[in-house]
Short mmCIF file of C-alpha atoms and ligand atoms in Angstrom, two decimals:
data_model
loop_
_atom_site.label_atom_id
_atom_site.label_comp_id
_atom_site.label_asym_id
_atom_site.label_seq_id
_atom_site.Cartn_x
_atom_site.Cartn_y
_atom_site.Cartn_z
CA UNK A 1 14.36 20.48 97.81
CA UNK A 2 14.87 18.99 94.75
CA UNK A 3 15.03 20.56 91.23
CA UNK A 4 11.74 18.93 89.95
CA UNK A 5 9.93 20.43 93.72
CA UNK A 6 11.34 23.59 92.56
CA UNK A 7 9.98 23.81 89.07
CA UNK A 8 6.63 22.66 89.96
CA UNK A 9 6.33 24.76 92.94
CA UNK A 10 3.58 27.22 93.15
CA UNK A 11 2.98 30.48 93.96
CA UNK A 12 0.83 32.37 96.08
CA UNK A 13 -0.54 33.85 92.94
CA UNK A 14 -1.17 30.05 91.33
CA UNK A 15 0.87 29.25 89.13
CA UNK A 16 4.68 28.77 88.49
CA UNK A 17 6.08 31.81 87.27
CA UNK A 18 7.75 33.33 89.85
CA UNK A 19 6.46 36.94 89.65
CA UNK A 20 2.81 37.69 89.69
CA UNK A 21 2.55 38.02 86.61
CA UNK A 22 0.08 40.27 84.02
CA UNK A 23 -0.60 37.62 81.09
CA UNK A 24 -1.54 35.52 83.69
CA UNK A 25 -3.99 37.50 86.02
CA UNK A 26 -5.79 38.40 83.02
CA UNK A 27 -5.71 34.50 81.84
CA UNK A 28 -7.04 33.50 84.87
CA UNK A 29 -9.80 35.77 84.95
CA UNK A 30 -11.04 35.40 80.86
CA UNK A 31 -9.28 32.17 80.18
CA UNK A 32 -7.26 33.16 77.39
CA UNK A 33 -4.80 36.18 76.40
CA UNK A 34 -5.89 39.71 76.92
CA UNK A 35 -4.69 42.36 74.28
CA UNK A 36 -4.68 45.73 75.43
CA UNK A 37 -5.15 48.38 72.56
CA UNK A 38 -3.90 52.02 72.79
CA UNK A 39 -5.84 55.02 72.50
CA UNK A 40 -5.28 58.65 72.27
CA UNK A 41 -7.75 60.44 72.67
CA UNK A 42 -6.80 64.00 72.72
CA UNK A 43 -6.56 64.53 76.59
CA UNK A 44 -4.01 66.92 77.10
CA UNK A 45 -2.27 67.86 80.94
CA UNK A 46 -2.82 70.13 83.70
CA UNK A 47 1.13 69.98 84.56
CA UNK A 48 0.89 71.19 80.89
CA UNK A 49 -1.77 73.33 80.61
CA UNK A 50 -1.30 75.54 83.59
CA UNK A 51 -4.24 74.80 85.89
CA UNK A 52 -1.34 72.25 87.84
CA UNK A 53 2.03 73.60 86.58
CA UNK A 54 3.58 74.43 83.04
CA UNK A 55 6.32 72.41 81.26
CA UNK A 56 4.98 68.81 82.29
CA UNK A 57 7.29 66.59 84.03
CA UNK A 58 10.83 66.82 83.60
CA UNK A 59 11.10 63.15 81.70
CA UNK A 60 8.30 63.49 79.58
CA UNK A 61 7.54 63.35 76.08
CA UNK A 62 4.08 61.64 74.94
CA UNK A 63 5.31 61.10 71.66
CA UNK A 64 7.85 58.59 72.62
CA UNK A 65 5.16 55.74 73.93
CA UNK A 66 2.41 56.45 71.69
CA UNK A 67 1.95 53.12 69.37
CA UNK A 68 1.81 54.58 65.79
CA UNK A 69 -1.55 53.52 65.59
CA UNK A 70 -2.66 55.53 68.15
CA UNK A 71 -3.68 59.49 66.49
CA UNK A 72 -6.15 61.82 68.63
CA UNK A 73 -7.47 62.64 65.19
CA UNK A 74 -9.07 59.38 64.51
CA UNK A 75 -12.44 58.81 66.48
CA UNK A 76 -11.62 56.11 69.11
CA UNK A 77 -13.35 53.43 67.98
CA UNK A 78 -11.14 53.39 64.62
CA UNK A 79 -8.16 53.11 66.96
CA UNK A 80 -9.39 50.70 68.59
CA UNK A 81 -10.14 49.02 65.07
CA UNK A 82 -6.45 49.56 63.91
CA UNK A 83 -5.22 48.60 66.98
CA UNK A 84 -6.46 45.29 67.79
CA UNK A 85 -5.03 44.59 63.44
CA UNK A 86 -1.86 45.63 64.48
CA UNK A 87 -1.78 42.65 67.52
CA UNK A 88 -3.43 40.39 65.24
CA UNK A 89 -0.59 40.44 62.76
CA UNK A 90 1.38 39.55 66.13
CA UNK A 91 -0.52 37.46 68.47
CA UNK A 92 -3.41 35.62 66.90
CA UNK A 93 -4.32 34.44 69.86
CA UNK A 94 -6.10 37.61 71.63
CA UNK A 95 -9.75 36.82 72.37
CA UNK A 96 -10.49 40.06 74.39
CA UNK A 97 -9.35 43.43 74.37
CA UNK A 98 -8.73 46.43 76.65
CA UNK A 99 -9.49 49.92 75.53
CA UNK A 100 -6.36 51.65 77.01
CA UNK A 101 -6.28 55.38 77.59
CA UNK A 102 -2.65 56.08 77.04
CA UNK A 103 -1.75 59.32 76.22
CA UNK A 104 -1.82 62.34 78.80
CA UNK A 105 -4.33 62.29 81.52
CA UNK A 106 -7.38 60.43 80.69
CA UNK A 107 -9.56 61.79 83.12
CA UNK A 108 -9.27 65.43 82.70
CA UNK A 109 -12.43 66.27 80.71
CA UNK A 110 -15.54 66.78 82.04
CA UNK A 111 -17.68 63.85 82.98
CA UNK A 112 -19.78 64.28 79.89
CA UNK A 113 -16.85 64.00 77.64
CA UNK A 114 -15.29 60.92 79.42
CA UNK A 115 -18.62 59.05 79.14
CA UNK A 116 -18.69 59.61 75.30
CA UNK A 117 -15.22 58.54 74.79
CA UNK A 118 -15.30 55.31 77.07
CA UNK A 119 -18.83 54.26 75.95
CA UNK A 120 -17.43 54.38 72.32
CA UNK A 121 -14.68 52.03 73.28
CA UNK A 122 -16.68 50.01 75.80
CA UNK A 123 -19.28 49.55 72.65
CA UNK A 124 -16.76 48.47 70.08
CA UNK A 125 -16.98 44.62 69.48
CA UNK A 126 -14.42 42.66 71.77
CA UNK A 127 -13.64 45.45 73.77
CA UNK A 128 -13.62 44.35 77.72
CA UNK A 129 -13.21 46.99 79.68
CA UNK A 130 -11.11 49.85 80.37
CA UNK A 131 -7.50 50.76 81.28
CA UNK A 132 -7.40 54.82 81.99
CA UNK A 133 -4.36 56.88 82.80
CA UNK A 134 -4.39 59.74 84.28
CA UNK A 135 -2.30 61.51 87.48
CA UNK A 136 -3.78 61.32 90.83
CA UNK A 137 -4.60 64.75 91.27
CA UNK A 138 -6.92 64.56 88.08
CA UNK A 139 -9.89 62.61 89.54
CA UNK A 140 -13.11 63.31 91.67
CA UNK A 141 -15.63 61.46 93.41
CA UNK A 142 -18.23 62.28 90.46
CA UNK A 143 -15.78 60.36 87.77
CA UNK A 144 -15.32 57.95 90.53
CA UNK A 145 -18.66 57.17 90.88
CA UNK A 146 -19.10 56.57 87.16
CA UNK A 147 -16.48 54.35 86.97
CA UNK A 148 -17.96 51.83 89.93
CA UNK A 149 -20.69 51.56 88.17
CA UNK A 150 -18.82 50.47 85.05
CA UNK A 151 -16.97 48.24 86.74
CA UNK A 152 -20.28 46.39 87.72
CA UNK A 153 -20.19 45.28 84.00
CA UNK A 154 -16.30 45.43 82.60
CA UNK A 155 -13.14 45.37 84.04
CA UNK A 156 -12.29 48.71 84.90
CA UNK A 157 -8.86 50.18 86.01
CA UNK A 158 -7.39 53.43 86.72
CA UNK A 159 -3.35 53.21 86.42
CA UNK A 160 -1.96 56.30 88.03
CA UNK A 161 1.24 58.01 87.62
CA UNK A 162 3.05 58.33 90.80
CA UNK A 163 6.83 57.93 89.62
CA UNK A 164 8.58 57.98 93.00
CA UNK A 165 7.04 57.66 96.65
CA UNK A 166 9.59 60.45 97.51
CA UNK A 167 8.42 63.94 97.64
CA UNK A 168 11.60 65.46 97.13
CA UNK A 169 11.99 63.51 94.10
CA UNK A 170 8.51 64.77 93.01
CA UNK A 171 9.31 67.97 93.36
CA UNK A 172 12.99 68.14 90.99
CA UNK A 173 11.18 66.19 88.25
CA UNK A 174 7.80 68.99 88.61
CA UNK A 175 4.93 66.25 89.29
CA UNK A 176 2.88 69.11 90.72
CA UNK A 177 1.98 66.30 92.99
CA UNK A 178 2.47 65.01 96.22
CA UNK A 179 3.19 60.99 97.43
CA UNK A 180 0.05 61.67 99.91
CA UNK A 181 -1.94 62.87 96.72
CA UNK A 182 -0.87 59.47 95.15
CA UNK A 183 -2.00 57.76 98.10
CA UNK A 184 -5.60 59.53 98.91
CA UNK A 185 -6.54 58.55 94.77
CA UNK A 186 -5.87 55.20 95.38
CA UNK A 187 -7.49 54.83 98.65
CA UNK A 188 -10.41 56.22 97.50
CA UNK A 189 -10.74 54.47 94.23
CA UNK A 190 -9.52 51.29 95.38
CA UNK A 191 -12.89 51.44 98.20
CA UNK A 192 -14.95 51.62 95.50
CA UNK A 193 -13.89 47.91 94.15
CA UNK A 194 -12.37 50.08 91.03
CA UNK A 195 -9.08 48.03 89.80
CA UNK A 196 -6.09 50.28 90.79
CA UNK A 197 -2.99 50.71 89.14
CA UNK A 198 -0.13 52.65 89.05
CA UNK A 199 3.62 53.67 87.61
CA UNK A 200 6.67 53.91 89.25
CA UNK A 201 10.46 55.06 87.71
CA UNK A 202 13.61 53.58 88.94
CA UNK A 203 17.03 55.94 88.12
CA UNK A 204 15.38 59.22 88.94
CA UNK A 205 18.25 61.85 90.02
CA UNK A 206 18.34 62.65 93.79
CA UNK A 207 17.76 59.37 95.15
CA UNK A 208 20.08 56.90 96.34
CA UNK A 209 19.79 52.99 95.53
CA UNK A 210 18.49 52.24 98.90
CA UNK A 211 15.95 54.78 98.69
CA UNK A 212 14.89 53.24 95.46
CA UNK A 213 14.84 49.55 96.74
CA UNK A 214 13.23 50.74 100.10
CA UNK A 215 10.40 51.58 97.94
CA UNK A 216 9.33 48.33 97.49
CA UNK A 217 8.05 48.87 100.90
CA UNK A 218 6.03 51.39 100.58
CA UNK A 219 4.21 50.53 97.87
CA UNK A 220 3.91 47.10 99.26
CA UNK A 221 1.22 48.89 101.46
CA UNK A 222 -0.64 50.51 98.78
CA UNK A 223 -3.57 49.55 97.75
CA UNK A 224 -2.42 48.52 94.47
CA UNK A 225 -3.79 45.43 92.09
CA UNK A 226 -1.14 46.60 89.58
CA UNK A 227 2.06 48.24 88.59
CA UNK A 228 4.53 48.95 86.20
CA UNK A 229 8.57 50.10 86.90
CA UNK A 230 10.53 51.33 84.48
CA UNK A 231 14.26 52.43 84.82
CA UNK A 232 14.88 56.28 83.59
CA UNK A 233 15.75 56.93 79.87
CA UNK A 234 16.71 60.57 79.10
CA UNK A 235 14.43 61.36 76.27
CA UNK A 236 14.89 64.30 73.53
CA UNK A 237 13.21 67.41 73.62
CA UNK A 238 12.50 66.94 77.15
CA UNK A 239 13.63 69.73 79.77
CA UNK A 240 15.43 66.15 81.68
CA UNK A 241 17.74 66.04 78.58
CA UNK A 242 19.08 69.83 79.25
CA UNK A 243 19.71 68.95 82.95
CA UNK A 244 21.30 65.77 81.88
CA UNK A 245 23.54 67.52 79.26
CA UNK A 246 24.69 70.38 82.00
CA UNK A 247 24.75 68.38 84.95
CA UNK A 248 25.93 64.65 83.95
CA UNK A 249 26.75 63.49 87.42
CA UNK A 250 23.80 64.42 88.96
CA UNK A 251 22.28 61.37 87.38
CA UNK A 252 23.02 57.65 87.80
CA UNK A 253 21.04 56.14 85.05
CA UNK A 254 21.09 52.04 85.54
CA UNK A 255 22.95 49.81 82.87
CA UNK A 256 21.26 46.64 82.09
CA UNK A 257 23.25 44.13 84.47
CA UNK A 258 23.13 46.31 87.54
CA UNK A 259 19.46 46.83 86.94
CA UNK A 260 18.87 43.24 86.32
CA UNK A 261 20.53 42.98 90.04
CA UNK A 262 18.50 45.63 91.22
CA UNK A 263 15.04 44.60 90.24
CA UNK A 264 15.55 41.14 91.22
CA UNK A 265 16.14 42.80 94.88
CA UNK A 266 12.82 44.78 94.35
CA UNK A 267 10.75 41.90 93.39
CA UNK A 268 12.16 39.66 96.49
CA UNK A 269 10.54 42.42 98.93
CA UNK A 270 7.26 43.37 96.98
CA UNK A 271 4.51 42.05 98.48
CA UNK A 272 3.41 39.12 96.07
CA UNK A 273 -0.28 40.05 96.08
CA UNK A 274 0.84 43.07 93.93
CA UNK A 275 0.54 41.75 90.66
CA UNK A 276 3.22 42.62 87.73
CA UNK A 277 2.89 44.15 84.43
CA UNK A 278 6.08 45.88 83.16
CA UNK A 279 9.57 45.49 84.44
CA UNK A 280 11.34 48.08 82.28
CA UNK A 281 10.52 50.65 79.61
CA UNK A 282 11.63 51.21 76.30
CA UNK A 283 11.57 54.59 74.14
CA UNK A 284 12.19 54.26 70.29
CA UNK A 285 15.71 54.63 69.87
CA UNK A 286 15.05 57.57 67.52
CA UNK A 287 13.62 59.39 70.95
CA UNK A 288 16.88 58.37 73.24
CA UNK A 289 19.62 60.52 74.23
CA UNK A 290 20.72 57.92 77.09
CA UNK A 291 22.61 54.42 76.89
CA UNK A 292 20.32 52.09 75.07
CA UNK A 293 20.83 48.27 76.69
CA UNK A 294 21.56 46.42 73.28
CA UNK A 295 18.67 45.30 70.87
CA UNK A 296 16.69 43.54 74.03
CA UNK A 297 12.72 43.40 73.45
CA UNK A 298 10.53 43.53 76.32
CA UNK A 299 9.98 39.84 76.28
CA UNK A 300 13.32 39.03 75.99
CA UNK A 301 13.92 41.23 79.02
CA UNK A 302 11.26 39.34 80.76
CA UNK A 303 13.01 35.97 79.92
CA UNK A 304 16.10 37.06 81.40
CA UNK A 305 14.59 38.25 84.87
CA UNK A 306 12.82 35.11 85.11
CA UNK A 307 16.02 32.94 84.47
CA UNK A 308 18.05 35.00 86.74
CA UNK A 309 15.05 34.58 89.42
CA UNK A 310 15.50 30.73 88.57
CA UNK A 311 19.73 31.16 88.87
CA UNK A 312 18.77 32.51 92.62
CA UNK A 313 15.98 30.16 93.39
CA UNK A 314 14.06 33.17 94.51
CA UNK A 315 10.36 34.67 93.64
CA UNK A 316 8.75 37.89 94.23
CA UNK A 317 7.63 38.47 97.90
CA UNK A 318 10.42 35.92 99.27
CA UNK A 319 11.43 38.26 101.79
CA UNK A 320 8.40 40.94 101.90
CA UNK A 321 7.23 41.34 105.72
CA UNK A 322 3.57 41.88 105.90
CA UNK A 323 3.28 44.41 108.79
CA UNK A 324 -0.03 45.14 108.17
S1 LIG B 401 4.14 62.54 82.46
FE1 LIG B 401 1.90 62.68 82.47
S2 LIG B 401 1.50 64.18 84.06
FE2 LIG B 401 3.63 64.49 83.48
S3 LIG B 401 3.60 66.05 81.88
FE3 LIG B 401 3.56 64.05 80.88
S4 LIG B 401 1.37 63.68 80.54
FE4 LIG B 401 1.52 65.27 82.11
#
């Protein structure tokens, strides 16, 4: 095959890139670029709270992914206001916008709550539809319900937290989860036509490299529309940081090259329909106690998986098997 066959090949997911990529399953459904604007809202947990567990997961501390526009003080609709300034500034070109619910688990409230808070953002000028996070023990068929109805008029996705498809991983970081809890939320929100989504980390102690690229597998059968990876920073104040500092070489936290290798493995067996929105993570350097990889922004992270997919003349899905 020639070069110029190999730059204007496409996809199974239409165009060139050769992931499936976010910016362009939104473009291809609106037509233009999609900003989505982060809310907190002043959920709080029930690995927090007790009702689940106490303590939260090992890894986590809200703080450091919460845009500083984004204060559970201020009514949601002001967020949303400050929010879509603060892309403006960077990308003029944002048409439409999605209300995300970032912070904690955006479905634990009762229904009457969630409707306020959602029909404020759903209401605010621009606003599309709705992203909501939450864990997948933290929904029921009543919020469900709600939700397909919304989605008869906006886009409307729930993005859960799942982390690892491993239980035993679930367990040493204290998900208060299990994979098969993952896996019934999904099911049952993906029957209802509601967009699915959902998180996964790479570098999470106990599990080998294999078991981390075997992954792909898994959640190549779930019924996913998106997800997002990102490889495990050690972040302060979190109980993960204690077991880090006491037990070092119980962890084997990915530098930049060897994840670069890594994920370009991953997205070779992911099955292509799956489509792409984050590749990596990254905490404020203020919240890090781990290895930071140099000054890279997301985009120029991006940049450099696509030109090492290029280097390889490989895509995402080039060697998933569908089994189905
Ligand atoms: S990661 Fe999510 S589920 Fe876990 S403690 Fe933090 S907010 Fe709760």
């Amino acid at each position: 095959m020639s070069i110029a066959d190999k730059e204007n090949r496409i996809y199974p997911w239409g165009h060139k890139r050769r992931f499936n990529a976010y910016s362009n399953y939104f473009r291809s459904i609106y037509g233009a670029r999609v900003q989505k604007v982060s809310i907190d809202a002043g959920f709080t947990c029930p690995n927090r709270d007790g009702s689940r567990g106490y303590g939260g997961c090992t890894y986590c501390n809200n703080d450091a992914f919460n845009p500083s526009y984004c204060l559970s003080e201020k009514p949601v609709s002001r967020q949303i206001e400050e929010g879509i300034e603060f892309h403006k500034r960077r990308y003029s070109e944002a048409v439409s916008y999605l209300a995300y619910f970032q912070a904690f688990s955006n479905t634990y409230a009762s229904l009457d709550i969630l409707k306020k808070l959602y029909e404020e953002a759903l209401s605010y000028p621009g606003v599309a539809g709705l992203i909501i996070g939450t864990r997948p023990d933290c929904i029921d068929d009543e919020k469900l319900a709600y939700l397909r109805k919304l989605s008869e008029r906006y886009y409307i996705a729930i993005e859960y937290g799942i982390e690892s498809c491993y239980n035993k991983t679930l367990i040493r970081i204290n998900r208060g989860h299990t994979f098969e809890d993952a896996v019934s939320a999904l099911e049952r929100t993906a029957k209802l036509g509601i967009n699915t989504g959902a998180h996964f980390i790479f570098g999470l102690p106990g599990e080998t490299r294999g078991e981390m690229l075997d992954q792909a597998y898994i959640i190549s059968r779930l019924p996913l529309k998106t997800v997002k990876f990102h490889q495990l920073q050690i972040i302060r104040g979190t109980a993960m940081e204690k077991e880090f500092k006491d037990n070092p070489s119980d962890f084997e936290l990915f530098g930049w090259e060897e994840y670069l290798e890594f994920f370009i493995k991953f997205l070779e067996r992911l099955n292509p329909s799956i489509v792409v929105e984050r590749f990596t993570g990254e905490a404020p350097p203020r919240f890090l106690t781990s290895e930071r990889w140099g000054k890279k922004r997301t985009d120029q992270i991006v940049n450099l998986i696509e030109k090492r997919l290029e280097e390889l003349d490989t895509w995402q899905g080039r060697l998933y098997e569908d089994k189905s």
